PDB file of C-alpha atoms in Angstrom:
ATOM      1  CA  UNK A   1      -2.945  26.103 -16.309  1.00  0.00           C
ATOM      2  CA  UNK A   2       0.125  24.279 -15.035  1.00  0.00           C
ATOM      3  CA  UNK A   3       1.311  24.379 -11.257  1.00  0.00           C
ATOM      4  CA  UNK A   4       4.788  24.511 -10.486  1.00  0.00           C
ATOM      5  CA  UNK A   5       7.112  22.132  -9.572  1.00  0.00           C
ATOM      6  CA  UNK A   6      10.749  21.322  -7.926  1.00  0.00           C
ATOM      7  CA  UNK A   7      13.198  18.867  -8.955  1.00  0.00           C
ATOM      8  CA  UNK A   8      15.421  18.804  -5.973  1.00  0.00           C
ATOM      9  CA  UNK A   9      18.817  17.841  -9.271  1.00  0.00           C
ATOM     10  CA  UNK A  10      18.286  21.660  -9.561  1.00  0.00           C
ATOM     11  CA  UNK A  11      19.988  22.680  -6.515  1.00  0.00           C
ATOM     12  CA  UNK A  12      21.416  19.028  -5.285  1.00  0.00           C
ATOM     13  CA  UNK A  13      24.681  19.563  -4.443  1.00  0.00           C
ATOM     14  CA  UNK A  14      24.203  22.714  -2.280  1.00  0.00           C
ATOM     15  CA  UNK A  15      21.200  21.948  -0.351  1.00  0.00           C
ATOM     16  CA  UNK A  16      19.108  19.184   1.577  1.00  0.00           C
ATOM     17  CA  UNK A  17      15.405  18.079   1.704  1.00  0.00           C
ATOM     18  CA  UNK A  18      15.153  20.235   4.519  1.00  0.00           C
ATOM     19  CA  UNK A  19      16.339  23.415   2.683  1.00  0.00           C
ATOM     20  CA  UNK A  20      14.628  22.172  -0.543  1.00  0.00           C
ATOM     21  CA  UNK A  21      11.285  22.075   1.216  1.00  0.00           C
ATOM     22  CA  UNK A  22      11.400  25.491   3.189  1.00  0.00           C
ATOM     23  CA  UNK A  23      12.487  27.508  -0.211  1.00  0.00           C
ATOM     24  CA  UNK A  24       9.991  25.862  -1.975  1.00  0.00           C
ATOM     25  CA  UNK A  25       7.114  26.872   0.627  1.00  0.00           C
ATOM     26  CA  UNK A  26       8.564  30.096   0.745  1.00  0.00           C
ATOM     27  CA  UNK A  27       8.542  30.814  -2.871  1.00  0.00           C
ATOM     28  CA  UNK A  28       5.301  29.480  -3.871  1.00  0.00           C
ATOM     29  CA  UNK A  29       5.908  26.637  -5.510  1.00  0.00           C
ATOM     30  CA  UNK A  30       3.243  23.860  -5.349  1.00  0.00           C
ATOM     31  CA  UNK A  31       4.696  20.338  -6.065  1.00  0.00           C
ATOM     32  CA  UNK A  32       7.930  19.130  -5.347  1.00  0.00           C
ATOM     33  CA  UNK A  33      10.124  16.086  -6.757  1.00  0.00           C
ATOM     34  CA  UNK A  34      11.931  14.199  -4.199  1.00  0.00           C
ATOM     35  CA  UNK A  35      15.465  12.481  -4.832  1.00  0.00           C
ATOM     36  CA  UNK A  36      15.830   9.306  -3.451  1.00  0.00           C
ATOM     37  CA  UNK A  37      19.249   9.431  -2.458  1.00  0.00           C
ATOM     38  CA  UNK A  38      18.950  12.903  -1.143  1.00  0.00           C
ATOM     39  CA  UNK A  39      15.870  11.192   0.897  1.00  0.00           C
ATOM     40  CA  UNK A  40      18.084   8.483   2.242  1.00  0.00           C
ATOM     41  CA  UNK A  41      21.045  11.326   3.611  1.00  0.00           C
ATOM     42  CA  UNK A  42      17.190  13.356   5.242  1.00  0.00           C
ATOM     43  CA  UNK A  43      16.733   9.997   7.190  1.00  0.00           C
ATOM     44  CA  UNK A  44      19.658  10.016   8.701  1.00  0.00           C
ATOM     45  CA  UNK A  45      18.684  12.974  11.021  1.00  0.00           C
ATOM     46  CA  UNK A  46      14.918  12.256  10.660  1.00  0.00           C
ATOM     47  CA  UNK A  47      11.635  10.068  10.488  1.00  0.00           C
ATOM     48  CA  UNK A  48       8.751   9.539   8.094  1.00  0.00           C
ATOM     49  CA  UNK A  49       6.594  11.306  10.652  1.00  0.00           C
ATOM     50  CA  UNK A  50       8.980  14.928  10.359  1.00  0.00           C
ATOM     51  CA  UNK A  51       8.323  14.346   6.729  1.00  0.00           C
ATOM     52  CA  UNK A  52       4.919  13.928   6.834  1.00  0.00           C
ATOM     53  CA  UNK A  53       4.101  16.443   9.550  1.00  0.00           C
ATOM     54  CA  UNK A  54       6.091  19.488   6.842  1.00  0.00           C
ATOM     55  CA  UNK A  55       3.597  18.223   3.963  1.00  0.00           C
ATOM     56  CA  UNK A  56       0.455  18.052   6.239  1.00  0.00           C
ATOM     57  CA  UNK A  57       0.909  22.105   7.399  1.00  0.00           C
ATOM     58  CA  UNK A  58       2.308  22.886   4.282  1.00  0.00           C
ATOM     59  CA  UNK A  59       1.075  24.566   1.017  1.00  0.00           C
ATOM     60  CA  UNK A  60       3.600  22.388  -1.135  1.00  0.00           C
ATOM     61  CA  UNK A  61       3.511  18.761  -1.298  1.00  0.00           C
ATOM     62  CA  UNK A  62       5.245  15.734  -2.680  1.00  0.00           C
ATOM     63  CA  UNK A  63       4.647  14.792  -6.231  1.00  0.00           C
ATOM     64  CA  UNK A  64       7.073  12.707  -7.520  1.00  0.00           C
ATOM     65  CA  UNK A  65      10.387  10.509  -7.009  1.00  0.00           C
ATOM     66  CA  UNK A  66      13.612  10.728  -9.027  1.00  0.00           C
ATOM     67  CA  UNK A  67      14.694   8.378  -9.935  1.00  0.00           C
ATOM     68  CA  UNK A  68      15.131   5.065 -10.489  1.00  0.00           C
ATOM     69  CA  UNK A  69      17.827   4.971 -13.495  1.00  0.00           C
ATOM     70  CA  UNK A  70      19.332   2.203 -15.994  1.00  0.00           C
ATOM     71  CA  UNK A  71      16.648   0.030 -15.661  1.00  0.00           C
ATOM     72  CA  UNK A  72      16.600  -2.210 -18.769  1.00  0.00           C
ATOM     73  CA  UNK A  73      19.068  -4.926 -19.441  1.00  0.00           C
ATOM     74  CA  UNK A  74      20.454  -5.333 -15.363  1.00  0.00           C
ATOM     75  CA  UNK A  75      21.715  -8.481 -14.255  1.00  0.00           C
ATOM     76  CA  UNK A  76      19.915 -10.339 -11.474  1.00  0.00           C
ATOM     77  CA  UNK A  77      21.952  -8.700  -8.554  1.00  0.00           C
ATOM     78  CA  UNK A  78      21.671  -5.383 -10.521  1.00  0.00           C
ATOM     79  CA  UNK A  79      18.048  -5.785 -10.944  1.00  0.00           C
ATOM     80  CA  UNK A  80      18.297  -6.834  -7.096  1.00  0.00           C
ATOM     81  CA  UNK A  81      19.830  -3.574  -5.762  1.00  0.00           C
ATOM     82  CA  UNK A  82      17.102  -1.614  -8.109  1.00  0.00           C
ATOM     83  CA  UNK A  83      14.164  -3.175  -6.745  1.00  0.00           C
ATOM     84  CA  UNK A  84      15.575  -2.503  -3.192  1.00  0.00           C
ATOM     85  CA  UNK A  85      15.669   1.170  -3.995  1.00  0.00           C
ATOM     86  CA  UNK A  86      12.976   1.269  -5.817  1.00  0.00           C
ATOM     87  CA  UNK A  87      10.792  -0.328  -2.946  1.00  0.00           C
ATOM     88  CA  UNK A  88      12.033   2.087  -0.325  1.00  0.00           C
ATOM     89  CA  UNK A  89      10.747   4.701  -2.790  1.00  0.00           C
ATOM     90  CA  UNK A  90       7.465   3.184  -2.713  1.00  0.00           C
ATOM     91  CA  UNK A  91       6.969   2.770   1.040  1.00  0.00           C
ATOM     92  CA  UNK A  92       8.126   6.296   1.406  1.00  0.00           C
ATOM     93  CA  UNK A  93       5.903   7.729  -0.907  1.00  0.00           C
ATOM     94  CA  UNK A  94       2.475   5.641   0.132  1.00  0.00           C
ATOM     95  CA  UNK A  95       3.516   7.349   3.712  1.00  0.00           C
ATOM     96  CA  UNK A  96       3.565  10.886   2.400  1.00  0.00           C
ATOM     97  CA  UNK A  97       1.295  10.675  -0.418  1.00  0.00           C
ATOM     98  CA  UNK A  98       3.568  10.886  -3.227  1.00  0.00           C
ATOM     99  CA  UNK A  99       2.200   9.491  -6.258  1.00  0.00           C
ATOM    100  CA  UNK A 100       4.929   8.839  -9.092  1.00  0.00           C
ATOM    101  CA  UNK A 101       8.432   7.211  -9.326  1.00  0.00           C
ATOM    102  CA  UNK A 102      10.128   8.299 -12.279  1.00  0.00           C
ATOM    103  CA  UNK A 103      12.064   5.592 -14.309  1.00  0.00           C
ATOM    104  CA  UNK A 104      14.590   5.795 -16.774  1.00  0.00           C
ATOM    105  CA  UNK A 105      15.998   3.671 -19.439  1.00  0.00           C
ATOM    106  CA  UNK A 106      19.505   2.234 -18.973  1.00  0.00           C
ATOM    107  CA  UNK A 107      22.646   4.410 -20.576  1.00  0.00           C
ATOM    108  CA  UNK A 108      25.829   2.202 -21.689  1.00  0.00           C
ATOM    109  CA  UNK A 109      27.647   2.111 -24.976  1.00  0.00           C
ATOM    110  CA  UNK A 110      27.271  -1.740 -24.442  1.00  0.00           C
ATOM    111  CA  UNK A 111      24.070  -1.635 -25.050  1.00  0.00           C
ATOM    112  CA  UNK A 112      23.672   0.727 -28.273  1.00  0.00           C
ATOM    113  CA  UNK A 113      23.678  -2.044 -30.301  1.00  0.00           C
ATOM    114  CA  UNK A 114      20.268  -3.244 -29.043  1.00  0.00           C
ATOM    115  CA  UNK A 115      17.642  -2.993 -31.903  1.00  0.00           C
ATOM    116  CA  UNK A 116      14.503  -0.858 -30.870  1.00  0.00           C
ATOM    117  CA  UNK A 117      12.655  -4.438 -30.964  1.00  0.00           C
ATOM    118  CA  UNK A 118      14.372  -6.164 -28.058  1.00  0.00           C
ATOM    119  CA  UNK A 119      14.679  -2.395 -26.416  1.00  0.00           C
ATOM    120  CA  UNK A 120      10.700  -2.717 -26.172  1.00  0.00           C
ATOM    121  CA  UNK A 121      10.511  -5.988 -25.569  1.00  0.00           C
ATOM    122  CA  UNK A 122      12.936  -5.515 -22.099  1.00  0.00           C
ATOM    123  CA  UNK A 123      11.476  -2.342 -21.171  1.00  0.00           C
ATOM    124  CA  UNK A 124       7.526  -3.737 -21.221  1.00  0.00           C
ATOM    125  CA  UNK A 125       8.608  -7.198 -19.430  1.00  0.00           C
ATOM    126  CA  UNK A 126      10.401  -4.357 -16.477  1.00  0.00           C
ATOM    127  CA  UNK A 127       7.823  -1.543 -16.538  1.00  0.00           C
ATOM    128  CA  UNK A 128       5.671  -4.692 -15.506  1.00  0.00           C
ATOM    129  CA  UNK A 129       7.618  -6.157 -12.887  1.00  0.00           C
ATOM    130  CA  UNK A 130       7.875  -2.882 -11.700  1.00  0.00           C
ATOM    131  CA  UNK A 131       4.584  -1.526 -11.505  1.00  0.00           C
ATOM    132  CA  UNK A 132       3.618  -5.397  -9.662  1.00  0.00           C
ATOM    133  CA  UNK A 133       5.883  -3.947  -6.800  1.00  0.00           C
ATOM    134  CA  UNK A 134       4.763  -0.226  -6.959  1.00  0.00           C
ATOM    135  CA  UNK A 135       0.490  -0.964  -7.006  1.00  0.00           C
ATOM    136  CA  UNK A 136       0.179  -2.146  -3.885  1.00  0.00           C
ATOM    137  CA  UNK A 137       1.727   0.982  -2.747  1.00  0.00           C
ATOM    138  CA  UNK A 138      -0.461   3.120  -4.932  1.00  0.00           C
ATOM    139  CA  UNK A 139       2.254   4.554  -6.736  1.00  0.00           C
ATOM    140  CA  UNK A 140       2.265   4.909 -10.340  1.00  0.00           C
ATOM    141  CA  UNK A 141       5.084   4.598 -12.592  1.00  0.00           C
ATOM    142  CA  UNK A 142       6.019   7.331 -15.219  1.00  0.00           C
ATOM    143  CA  UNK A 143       9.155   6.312 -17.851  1.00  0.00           C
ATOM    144  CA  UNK A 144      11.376   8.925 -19.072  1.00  0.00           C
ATOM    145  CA  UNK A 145      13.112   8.581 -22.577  1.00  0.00           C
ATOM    146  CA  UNK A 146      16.200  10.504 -22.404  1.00  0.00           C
ATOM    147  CA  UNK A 147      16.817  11.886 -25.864  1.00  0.00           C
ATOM    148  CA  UNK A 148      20.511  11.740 -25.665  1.00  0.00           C
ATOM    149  CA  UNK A 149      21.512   8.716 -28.124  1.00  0.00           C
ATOM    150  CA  UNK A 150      23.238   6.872 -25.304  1.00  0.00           C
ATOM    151  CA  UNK A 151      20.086   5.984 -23.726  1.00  0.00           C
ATOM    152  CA  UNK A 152      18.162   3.120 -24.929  1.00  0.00           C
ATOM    153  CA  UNK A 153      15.057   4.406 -24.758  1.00  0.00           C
ATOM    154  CA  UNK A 154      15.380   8.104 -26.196  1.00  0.00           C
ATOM    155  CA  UNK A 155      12.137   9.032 -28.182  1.00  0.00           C
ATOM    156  CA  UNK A 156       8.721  10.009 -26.817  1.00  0.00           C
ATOM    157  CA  UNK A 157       7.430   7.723 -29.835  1.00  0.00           C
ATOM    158  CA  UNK A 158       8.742   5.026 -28.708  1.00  0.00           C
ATOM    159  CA  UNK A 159       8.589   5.594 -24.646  1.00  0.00           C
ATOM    160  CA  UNK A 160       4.340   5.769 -25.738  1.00  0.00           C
ATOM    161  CA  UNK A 161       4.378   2.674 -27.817  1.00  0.00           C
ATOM    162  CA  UNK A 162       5.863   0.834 -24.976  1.00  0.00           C
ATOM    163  CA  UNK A 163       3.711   2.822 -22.193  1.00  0.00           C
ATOM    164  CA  UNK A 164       0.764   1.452 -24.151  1.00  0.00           C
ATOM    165  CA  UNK A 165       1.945  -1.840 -24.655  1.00  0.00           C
ATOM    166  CA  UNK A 166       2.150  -2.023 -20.957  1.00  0.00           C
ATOM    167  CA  UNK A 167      -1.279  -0.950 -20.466  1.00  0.00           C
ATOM    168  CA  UNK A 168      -1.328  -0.461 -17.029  1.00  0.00           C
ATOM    169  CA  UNK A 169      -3.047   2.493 -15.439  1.00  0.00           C
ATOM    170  CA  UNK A 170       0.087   2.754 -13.255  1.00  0.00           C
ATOM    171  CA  UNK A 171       2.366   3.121 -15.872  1.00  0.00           C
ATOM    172  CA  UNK A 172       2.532   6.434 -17.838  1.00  0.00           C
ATOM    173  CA  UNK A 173       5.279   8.804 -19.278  1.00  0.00           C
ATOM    174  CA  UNK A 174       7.702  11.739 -18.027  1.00  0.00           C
ATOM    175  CA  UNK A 175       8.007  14.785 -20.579  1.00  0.00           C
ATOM    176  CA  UNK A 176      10.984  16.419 -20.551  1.00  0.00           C
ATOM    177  CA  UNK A 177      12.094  19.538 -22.263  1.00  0.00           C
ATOM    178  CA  UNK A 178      15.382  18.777 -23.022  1.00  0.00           C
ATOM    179  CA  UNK A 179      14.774  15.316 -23.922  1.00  0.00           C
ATOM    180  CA  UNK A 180      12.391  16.256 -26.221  1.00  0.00           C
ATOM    181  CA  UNK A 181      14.678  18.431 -27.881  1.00  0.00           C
ATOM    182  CA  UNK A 182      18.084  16.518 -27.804  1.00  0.00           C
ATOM    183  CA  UNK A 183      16.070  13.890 -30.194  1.00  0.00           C
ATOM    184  CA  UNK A 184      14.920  15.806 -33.249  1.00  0.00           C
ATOM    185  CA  UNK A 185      15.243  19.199 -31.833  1.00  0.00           C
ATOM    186  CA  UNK A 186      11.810  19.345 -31.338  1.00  0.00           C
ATOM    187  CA  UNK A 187      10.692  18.757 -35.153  1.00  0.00           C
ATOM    188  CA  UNK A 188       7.408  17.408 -33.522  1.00  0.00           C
ATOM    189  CA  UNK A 189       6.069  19.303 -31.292  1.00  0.00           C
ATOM    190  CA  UNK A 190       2.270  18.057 -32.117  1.00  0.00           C
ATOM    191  CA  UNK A 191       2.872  14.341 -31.144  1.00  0.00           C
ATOM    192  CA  UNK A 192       2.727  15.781 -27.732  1.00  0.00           C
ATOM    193  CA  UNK A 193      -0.540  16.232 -27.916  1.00  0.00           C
ATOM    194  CA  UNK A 194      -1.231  12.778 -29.451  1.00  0.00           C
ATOM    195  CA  UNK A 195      -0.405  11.587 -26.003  1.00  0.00           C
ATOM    196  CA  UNK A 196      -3.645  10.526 -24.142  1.00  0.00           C
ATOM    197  CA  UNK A 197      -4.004  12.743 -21.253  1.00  0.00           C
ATOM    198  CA  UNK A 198      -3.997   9.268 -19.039  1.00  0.00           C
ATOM    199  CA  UNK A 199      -0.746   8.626 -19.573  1.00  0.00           C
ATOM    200  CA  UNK A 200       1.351  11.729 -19.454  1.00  0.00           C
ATOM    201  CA  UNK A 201       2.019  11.686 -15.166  1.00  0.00           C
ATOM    202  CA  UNK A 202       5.188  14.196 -15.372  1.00  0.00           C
ATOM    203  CA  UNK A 203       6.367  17.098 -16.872  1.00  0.00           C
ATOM    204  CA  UNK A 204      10.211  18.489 -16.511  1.00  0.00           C
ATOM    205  CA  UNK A 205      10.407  21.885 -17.678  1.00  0.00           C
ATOM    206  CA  UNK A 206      14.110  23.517 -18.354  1.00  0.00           C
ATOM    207  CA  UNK A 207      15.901  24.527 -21.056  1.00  0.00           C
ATOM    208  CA  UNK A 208      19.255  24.455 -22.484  1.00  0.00           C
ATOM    209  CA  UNK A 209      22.098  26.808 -24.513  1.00  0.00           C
ATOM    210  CA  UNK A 210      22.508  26.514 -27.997  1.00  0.00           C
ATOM    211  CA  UNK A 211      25.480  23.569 -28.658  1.00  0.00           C
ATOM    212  CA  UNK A 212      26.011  21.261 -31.589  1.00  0.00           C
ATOM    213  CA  UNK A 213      24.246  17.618 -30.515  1.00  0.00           C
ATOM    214  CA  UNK A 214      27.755  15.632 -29.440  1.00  0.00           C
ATOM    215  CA  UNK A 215      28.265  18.453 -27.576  1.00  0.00           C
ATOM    216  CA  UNK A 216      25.068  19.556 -26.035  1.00  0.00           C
ATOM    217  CA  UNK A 217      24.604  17.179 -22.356  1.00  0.00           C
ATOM    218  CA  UNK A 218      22.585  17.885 -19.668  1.00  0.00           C
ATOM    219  CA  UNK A 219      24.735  19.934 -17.976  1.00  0.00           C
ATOM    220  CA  UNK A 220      24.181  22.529 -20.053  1.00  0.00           C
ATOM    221  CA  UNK A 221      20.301  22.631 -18.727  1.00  0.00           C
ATOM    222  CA  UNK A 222      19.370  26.464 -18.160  1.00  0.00           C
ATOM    223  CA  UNK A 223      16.110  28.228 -16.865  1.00  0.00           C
ATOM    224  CA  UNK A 224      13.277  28.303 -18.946  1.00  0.00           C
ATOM    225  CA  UNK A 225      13.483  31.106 -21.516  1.00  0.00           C
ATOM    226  CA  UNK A 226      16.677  32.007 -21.106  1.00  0.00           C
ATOM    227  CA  UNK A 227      18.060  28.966 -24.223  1.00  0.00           C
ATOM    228  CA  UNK A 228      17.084  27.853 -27.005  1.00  0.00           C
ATOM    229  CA  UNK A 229      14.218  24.872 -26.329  1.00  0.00           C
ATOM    230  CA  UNK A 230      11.201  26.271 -27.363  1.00  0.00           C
ATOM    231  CA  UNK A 231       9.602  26.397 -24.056  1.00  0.00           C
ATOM    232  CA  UNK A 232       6.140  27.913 -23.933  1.00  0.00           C
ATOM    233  CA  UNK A 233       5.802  25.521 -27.691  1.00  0.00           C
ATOM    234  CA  UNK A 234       5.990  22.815 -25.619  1.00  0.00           C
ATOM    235  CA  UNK A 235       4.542  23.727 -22.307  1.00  0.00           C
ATOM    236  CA  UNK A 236       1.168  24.658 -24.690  1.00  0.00           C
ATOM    237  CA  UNK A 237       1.271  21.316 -26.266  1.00  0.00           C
ATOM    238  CA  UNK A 238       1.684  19.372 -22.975  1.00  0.00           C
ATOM    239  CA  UNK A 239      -1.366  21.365 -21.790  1.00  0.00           C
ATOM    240  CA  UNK A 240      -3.163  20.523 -25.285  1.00  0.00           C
ATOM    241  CA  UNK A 241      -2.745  16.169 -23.939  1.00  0.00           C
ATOM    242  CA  UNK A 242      -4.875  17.556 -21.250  1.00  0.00           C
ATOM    243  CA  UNK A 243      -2.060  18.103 -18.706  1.00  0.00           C
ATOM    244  CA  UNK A 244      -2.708  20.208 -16.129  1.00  0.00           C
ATOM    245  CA  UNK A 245      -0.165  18.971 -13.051  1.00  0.00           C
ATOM    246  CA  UNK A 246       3.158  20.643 -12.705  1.00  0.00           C
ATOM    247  CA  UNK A 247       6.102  21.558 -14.559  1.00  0.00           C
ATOM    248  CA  UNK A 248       8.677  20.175 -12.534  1.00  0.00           C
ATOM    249  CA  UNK A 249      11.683  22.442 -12.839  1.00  0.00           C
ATOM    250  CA  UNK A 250      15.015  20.005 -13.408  1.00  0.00           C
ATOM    251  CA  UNK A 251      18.588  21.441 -14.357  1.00  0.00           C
ATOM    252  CA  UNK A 252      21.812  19.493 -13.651  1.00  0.00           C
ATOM    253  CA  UNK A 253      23.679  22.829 -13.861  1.00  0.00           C
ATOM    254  CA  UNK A 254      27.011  22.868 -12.244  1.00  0.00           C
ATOM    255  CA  UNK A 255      26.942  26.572 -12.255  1.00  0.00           C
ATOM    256  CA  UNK A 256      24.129  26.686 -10.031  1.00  0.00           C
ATOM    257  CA  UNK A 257      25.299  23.868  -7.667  1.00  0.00           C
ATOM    258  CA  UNK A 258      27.404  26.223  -7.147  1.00  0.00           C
ATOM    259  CA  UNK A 259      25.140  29.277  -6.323  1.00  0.00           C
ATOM    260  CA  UNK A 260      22.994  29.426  -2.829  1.00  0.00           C
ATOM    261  CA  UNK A 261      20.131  27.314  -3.443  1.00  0.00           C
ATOM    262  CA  UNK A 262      17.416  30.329  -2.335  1.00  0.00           C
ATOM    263  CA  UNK A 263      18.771  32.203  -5.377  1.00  0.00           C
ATOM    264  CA  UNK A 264      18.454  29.306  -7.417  1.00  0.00           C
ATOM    265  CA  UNK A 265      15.028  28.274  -6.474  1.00  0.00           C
ATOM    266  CA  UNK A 266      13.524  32.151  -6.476  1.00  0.00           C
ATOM    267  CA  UNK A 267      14.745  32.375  -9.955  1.00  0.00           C
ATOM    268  CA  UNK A 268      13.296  29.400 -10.699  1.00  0.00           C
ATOM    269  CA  UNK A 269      10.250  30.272 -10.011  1.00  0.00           C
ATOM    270  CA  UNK A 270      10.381  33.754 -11.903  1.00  0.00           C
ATOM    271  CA  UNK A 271      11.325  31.767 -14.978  1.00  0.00           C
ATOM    272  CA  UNK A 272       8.750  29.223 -15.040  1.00  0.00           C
ATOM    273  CA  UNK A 273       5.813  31.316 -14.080  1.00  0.00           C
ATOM    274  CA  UNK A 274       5.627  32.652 -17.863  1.00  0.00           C
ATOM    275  CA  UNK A 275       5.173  28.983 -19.076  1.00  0.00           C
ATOM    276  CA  UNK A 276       2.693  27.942 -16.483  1.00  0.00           C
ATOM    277  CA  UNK A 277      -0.445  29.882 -18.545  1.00  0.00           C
TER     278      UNK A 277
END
């Protein structure tokens, strides 16, 4: 059975970590995913110790950061702004107990004309670098292929083969619905399960309306059940790997920026709690 989780992206642009974290508590969720840069605007007003007191009387507690994004290919003072944020991450989350920082793959129609070679040759040399920094911490790495064509990195094939080429403990893979379904519409459900249970840290549930690919982006995420991804397919086979964390609800839905986040994040709730079993 899967818990259930909150990706703050859901209701981001109507609503704070302090709002995030009393709906969440109030509605029963169990996990939540932190965004860094909505982190950075909660420090402003408050300390580590405000954060940590919430989780330490609370039912719901951290889980996982999002995100640290374009990570393959950066220049030296890109790749110096990156590690900056992505150390803050981990000093925040070995003070709270928050145990993964999700990474994604760099998007840029400079770089589509990588081969898949030099793709996994960039992405093993950073996951490493990365997960030097993040260790000491005790936080654990989990990389996200983004399905969408404009990310280099966009199959859960290849996100594995360079997870395992890696072979870190600390480094492990995100699920996704949407990605999963933006790359072959979900032709292969079973290679889910072909994931060992080791490496499979997160798992985004959403799902998404029914668009032509070239169309279909990820504002168009929707709740679970109400698209076309074949939700409770895919929530079965991510339990099959051995899974049994949560599933991290994360939509990028304009339509419900624009709704009050406690309506967003009860419905939430209703709509994953079919999938969770």
């Amino acid at each position: 059975m899967l818990k259930l989780g909150f990706n703050e992206a859901t209701c981001k642009e109507n609503s704070s970590v302090e709002k995030d974290l009393e709906l969440c508590e109030k509605y029963g969720y169990d996990y939540i995913e932190l965004r860094l840069d909505m982190l950075k605007e909660y420090f402003k007003t408050h300390t580590i110790d405000d954060l940590k007191a919430f989780f330490a009387k609370s039912h719901l507690k951290p889980f996982a950061f999002n995100s640290i994004e374009d990570i393959n290919f950066r220049t030296p003072e890109q790749w110096e702004k990156l590690v900056e944020l992505f150390t803050f991450g981990c000093e925040v989350a070995q003070a709270i107990g928050n145990k993964y920082m999700i990474v994604v793959p760099t998007m840029t129609d400079e770089y589509s004309t990588k081969t898949e070679k030099e793709v996994f040759e960039d992405s093993v040399e950073v996951l490493n670098k990365l997960a030097d920094i993040a260790e000491p911490y005790g936080v654990c790495c989990s990389f996200e292929p983004i399905g969408d064509r404009r990310w280099c990195c966009n199959s859960l094939r290849q996100a594995l083969e360079i997870v395992q080429a890696v072979n870190r403990d600390s480094v492990g893979l995100t699920v996704d619905c949407i990605n999963f379904y933006m790359h072959d519409k979900c032709a292969d459900v079973d290679f889910i399960r072909k994931v060992p249970k080791e490496k499979l840290f997160v798992y985004h549930i959403n799902d998404c309306e029914d668009l032509p690919f070239g169309v279909l982006d990820h504002c168009h995420r929707i709740m679970p059940g109400k698209g076309c991804i074949p939700v409770a397919e895919i929530s079965k086979a991510v339990m099959d790997a051995g899974y049994d964390g949560p599933a991290c609800l994360e939509l990028f839905r304009p339509e419900y920026w624009d709704m009050d986040a406690e309506e967003v994040i009860k419905m939430g709730a209703e709509c994953c709690a079919p999938f969770l079993k």
